[in-house]
Coordinates of C-alpha atoms in Angstrom, one line a residue:
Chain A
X964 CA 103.3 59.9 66.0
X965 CA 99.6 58.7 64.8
X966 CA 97.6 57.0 67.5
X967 CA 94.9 54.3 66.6
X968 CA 92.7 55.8 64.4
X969 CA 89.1 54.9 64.2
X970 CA 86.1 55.5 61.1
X971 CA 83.3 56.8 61.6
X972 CA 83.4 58.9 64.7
X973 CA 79.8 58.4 64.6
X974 CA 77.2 57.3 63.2
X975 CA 73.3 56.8 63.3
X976 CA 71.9 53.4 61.5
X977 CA 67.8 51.5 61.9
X978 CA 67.2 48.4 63.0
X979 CA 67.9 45.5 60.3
X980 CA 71.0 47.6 58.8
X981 CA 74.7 46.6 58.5
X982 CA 77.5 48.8 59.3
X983 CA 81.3 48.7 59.1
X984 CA 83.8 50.4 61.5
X985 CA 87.1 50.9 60.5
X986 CA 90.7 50.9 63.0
X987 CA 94.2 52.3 61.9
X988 CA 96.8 50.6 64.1
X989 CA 99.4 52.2 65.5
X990 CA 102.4 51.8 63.0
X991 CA 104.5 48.7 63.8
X992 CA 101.5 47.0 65.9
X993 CA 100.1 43.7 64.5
X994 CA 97.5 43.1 67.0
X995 CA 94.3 45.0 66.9
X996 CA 91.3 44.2 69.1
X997 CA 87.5 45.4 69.6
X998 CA 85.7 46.4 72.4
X999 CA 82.4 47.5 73.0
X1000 CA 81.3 49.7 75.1
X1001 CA 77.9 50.9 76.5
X1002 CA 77.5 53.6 78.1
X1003 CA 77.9 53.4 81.6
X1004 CA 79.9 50.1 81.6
X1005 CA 83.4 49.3 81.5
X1006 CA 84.7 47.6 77.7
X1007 CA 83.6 44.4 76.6
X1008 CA 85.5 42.3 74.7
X1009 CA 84.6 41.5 71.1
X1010 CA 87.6 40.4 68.8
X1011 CA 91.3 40.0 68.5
X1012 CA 93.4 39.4 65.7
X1013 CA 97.1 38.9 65.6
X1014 CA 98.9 38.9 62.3
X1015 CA 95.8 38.5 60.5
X1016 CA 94.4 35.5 61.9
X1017 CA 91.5 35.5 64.6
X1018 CA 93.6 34.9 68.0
X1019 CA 90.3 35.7 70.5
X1020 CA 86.5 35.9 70.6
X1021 CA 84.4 37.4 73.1
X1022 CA 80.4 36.2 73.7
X1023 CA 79.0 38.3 71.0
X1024 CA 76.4 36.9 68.4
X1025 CA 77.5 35.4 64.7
X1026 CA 76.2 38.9 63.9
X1027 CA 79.4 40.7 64.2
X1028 CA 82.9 39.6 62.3
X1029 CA 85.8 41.1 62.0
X1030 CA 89.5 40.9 59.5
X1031 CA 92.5 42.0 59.7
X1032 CA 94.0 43.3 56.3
X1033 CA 97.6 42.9 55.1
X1034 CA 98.7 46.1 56.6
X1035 CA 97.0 45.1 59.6
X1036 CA 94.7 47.6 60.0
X1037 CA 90.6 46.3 60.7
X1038 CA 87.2 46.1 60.1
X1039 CA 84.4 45.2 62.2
X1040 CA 81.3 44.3 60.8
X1041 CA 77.9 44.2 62.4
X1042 CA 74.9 42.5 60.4
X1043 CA 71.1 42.7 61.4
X1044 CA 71.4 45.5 63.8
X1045 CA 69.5 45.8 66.5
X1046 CA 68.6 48.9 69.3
X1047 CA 71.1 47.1 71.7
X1048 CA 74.2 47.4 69.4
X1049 CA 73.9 51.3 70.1
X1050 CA 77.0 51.8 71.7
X1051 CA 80.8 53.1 71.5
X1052 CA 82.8 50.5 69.8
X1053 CA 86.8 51.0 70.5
X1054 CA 89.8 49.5 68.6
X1055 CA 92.7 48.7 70.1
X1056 CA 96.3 48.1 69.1
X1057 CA 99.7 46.5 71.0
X1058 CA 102.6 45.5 69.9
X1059 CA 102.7 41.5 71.1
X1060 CA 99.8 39.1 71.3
X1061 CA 99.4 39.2 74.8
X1062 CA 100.0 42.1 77.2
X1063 CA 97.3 44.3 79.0
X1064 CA 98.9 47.4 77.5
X1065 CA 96.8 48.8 74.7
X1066 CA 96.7 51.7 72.8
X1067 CA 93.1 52.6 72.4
X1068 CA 91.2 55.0 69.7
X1069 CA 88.7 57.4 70.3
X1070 CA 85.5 55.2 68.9
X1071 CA 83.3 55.2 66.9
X1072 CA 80.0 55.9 67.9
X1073 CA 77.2 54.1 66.8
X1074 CA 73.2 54.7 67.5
X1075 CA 70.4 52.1 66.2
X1076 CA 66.9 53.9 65.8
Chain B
X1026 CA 82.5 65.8 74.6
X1027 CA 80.1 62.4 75.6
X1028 CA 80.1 61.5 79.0
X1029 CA 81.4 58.0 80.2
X1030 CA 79.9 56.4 83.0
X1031 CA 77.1 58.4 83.8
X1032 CA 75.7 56.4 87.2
X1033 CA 79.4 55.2 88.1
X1034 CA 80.2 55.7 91.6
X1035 CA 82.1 58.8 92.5
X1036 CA 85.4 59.2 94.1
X1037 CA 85.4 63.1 95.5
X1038 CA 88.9 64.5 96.4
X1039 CA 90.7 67.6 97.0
X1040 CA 93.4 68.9 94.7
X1041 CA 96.7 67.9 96.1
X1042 CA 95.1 64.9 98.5
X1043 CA 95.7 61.5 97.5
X1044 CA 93.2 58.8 96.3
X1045 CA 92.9 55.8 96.4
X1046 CA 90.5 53.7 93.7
X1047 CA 89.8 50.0 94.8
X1048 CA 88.5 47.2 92.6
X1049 CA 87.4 43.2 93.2
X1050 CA 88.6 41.1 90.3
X1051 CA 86.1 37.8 89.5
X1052 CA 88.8 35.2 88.3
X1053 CA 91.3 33.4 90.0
X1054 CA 93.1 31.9 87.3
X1055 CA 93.8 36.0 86.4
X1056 CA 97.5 36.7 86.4
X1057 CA 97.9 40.1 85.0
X1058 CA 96.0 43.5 85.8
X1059 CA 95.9 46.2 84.5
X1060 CA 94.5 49.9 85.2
X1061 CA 93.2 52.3 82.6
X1062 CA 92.4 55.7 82.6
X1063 CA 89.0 57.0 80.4
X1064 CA 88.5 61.0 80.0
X1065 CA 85.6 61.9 77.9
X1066 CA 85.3 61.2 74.9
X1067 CA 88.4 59.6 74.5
X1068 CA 89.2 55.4 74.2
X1069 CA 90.7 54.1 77.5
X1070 CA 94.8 54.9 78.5
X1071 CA 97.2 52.0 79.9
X1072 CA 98.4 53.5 83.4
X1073 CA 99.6 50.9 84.7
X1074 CA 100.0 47.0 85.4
X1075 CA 101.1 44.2 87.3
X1076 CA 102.0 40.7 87.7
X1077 CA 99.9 38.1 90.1
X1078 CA 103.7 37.5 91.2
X1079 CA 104.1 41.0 92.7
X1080 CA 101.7 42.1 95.1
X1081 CA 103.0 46.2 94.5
X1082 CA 103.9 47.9 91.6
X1083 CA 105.0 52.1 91.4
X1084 CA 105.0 54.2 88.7
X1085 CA 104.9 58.1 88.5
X1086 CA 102.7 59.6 90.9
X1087 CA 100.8 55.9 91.4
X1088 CA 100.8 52.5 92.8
X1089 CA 99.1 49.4 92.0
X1090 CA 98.6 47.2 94.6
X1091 CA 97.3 43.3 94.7
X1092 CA 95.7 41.0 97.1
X1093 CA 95.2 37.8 95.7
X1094 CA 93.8 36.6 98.8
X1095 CA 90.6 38.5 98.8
X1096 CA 91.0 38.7 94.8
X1097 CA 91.3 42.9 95.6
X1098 CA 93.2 45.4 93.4
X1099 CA 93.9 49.4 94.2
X1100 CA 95.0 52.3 92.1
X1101 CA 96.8 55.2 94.5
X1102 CA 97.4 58.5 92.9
X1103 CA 99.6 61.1 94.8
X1104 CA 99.0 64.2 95.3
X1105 CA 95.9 64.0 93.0
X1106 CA 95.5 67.2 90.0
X1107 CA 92.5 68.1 88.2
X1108 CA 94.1 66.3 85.0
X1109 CA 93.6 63.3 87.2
X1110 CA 89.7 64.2 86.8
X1111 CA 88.3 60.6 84.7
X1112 CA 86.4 57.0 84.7
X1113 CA 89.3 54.6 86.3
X1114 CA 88.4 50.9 85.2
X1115 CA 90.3 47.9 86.3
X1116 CA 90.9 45.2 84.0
X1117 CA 91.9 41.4 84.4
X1118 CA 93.8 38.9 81.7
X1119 CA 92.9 35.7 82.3
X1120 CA 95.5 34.3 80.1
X1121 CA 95.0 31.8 77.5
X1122 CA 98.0 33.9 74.8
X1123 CA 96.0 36.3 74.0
X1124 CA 95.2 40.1 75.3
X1125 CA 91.7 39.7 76.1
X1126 CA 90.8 42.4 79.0
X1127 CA 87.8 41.6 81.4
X1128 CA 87.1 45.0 82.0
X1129 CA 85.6 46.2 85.4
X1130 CA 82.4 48.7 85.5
X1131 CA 84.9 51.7 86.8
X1132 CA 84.8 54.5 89.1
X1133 CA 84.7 58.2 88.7
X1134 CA 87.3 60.5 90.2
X1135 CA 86.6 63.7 90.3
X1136 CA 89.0 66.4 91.7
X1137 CA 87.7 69.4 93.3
X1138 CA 90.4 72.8 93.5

């Protein structure tokens, strides 16, 4: 069975850019979620959405958005990049709205020059 | 592969010993905990999780215990393997009905033959 799969794997961008990470959910899962992660530090909380619909924010800027697409797999956007975005952003996917178990992807990686 | 957590602190066992992986939890109003497993390069894995109305949970080869007293969660592995070898990070729902994880810094476990 395919995991979450996650696009890019990495990627390098400059300061003032835009990118857009794509997340596969597992098949039958309608909640996906985004985490970012820095290396050195446990996840941090970006997005969820449940059936399409923003269910959860994390304290990020305006700067990064997210959707959920009919098929329910998602973007995340990030606008304005700066050297602090570098990081490992991670989707996630679970079958209900709220349990703690989550089926993570490998990342993608992302470095701002 | 990239490495996770490079100035975590380091949990140093023995093959076959068992460990034992604490972590302090910030919020209170938490009612679900959960503990994931990160090898390089890969997204985080569920292991385990429990229930603020359980203070001990088993599973294959580990145990989750929780103090809600001293806001304190552990993660015992038996008869640790080198597979064992990750970055362990606890992680905290706080609720609201939806899966956002407060994830903690982790700690690295490294198994020596």
């Amino acid at each position: 069975d395919a995991g979450v799969t996650q696009s890019p794997t990495h990627l390098i961008k400059t300061r003032g850019q835009h990118v857009t990470l794509r997340c596969s959910p597992i098949s039958g899962h309608k909640s996906v979620s985004w985490y970012q992660q820095v290396l050195g530090q446990g996840p941090q909380f970006i997005f969820q959405y449940y059936e399409k619909e923003e269910r959860g924010r994390g304290n990020f800027p305006d700067r990064f958005s997210a959707r959920q697409f009919p098929n329910y797999s998602s973007e995340l956007n990030v606008n304005a990049l700066l050297l602090g975005d570098s990081a490992l952003y991670l989707c996630a996917s679970s079958l209900g709205r709220d349990t703690g178990e989550l089926f993570f992807g490998e990342g993608s990686r992302l470095t701002v020059l | 592969g990239e490495s996770v957590g490079l100035h975590l602190p380091t949990l140093s066992v023995q093959e076959g010993d068992n460990s034992i992986i604490n972590c302090a939890y910030s919020n209170s109003a938490s009612d679900y905990f959960i503990w994931y497993k990160q090898e390089s390069g890969k997204g985080p894995q569920f292991i385990i999780d429990i229930r603020s109305n359980m203070d001990k949970r088993q599973g294959q080869r580990v145990t989750v215990l929780l103090n809600k007293t001293v806001k304190h969660l552990s993660l015992q592995i038996a008869a640790t393997q080198p597979g064992d070898s990750a970055v362990y990070f606890c992680a905290e729902n706080p609720g609201g009905g939806y899966n956002k994880l407060i994830f903690g810094a982790g700690t690295r476990l490294a198994v020596h033959p």
